[in-house]
PDB file of C-alpha atoms in Angstrom:
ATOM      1  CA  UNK V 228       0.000   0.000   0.000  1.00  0.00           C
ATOM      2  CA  UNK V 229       1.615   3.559  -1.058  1.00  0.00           C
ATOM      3  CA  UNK V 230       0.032   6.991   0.636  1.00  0.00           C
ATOM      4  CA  UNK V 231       0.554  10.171  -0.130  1.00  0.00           C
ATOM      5  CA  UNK V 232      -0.863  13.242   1.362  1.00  0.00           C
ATOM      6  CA  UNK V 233      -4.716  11.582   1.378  1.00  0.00           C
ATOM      7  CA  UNK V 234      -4.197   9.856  -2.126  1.00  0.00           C
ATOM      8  CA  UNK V 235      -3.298   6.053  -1.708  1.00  0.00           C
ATOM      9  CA  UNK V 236      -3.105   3.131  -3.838  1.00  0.00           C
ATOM     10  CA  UNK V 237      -2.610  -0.521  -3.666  1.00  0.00           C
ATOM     11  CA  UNK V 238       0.536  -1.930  -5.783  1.00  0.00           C
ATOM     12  CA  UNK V 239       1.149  -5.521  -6.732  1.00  0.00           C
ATOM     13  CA  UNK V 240       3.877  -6.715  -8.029  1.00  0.00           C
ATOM     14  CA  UNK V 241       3.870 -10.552  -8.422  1.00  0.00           C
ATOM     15  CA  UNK V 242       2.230 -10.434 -12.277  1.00  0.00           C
ATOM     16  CA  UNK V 243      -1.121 -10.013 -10.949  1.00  0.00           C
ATOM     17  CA  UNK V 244      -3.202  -6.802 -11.865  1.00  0.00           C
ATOM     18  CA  UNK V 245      -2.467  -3.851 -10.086  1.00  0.00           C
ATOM     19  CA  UNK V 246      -4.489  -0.562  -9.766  1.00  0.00           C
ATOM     20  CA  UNK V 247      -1.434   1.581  -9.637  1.00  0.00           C
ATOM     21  CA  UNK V 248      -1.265   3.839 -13.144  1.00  0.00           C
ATOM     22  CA  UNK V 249       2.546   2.656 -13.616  1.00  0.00           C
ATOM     23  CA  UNK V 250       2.641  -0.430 -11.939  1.00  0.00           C
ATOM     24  CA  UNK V 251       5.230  -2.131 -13.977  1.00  0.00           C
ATOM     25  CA  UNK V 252       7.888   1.173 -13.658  1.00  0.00           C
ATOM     26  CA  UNK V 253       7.344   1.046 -10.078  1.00  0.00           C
ATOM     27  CA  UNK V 254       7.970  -2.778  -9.487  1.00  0.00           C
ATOM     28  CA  UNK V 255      11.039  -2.282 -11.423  1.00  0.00           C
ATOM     29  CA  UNK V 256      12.134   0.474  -9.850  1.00  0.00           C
ATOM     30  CA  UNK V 257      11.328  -1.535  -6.426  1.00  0.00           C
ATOM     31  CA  UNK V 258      13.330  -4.691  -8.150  1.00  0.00           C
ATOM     32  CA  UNK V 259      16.397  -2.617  -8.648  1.00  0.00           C
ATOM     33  CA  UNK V 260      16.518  -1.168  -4.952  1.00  0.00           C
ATOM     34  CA  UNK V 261      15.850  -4.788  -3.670  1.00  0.00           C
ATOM     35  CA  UNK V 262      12.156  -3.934  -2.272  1.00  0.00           C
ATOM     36  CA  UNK V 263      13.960  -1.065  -0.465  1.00  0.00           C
ATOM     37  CA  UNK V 264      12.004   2.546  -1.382  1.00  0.00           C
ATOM     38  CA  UNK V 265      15.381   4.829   0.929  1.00  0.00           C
ATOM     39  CA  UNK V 266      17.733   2.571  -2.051  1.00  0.00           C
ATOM     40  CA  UNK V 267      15.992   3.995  -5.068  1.00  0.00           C
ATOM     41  CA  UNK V 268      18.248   6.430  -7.141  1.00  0.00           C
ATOM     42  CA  UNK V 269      17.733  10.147  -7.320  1.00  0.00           C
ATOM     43  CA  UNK V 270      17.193  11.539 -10.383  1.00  0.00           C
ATOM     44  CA  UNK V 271      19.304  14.875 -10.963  1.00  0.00           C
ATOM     45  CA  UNK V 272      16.981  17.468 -11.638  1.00  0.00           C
ATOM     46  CA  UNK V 273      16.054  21.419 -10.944  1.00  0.00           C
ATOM     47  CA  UNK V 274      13.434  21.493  -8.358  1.00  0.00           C
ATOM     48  CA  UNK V 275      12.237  24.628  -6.766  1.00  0.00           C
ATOM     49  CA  UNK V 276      13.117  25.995  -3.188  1.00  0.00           C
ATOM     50  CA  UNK V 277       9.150  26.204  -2.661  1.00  0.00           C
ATOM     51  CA  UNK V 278       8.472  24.085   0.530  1.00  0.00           C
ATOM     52  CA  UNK V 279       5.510  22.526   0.696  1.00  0.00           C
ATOM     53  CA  UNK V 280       6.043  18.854   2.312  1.00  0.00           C
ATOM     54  CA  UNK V 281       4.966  15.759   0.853  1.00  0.00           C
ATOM     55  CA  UNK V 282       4.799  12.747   3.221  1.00  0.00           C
ATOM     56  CA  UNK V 283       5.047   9.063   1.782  1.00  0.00           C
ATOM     57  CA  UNK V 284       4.807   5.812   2.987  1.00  0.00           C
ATOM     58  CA  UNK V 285       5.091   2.834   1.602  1.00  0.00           C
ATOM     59  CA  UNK V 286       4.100  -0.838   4.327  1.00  0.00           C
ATOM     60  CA  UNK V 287       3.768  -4.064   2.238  1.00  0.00           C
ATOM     61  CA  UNK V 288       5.660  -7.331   1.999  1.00  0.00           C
ATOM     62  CA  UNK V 289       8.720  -7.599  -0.685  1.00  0.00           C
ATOM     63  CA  UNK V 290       9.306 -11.320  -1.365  1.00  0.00           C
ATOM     64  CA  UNK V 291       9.575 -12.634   2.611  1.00  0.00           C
ATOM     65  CA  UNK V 292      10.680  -9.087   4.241  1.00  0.00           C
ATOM     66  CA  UNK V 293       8.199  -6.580   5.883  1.00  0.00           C
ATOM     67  CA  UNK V 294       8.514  -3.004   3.934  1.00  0.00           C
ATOM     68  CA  UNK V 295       7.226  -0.081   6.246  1.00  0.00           C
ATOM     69  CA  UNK V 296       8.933   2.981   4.904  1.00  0.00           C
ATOM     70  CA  UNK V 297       7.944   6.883   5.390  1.00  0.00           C
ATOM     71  CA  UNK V 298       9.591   9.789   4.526  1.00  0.00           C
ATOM     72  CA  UNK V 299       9.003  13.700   4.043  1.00  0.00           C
ATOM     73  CA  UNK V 300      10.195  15.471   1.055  1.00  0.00           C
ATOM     74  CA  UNK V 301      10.168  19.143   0.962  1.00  0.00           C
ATOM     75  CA  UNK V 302       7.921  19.146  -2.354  1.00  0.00           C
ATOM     76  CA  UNK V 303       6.380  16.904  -4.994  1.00  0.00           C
ATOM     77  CA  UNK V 304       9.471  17.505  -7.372  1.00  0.00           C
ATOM     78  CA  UNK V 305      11.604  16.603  -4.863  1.00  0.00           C
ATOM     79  CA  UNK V 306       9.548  13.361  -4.254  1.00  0.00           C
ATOM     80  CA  UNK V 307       9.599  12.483  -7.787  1.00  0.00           C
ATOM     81  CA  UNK V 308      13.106  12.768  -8.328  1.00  0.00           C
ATOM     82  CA  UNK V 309      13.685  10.039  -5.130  1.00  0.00           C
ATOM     83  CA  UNK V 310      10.735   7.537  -5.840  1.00  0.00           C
ATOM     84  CA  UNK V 311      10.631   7.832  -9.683  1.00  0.00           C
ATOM     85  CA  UNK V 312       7.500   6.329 -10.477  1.00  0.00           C
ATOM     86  CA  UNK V 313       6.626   4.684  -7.036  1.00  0.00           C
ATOM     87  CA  UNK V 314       4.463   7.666  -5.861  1.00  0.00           C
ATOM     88  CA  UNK V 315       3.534   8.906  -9.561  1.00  0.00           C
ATOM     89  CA  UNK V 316      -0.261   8.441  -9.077  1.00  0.00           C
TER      90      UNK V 316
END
């Protein structure tokens, strides 16, 4: 389950159908950071100073490990450029 502000949505990535708008960019990006959302790279690019936080979580399972991650990023660019498509809905 991924939250953000009051949006959240339900992502599944073991081949079955997920409601999550890009689903199969997330679960890679999830695959490549070993289930891990803090391991994701962060894409280089020009965000504004304007603060206006974003909180995220992320609690699930990734294949036998428990995933309970939160963070705060100072805006929605800044989100973006360190969860890629994981929050992108």
């Amino acid at each position: 389950m991924l939250t953000h502000g009051a949006r959240h949505v339900l992502l599944v990535c073991d081949g079955r159908p997920s409601v999550h708008p890009r689903a199969t960019e997330a679960c890679a990006a999830l695959t490549a950071a070993a289930g891990n959302p803090a391991r994701m790279p962060v894409t280089q690019v020009l965000c504004t100073e304007e603060y206006s936080p974003v909180k995220v979580t992320a609690t699930g399972v990734w294949g036998e490990r428990l995933i309970n991650y939160t963070a705060v990023y100072g805006n929605r660019c800044r989100m973006s450029a360190a969860t890629g498509p994981l929050f992108a809905f």
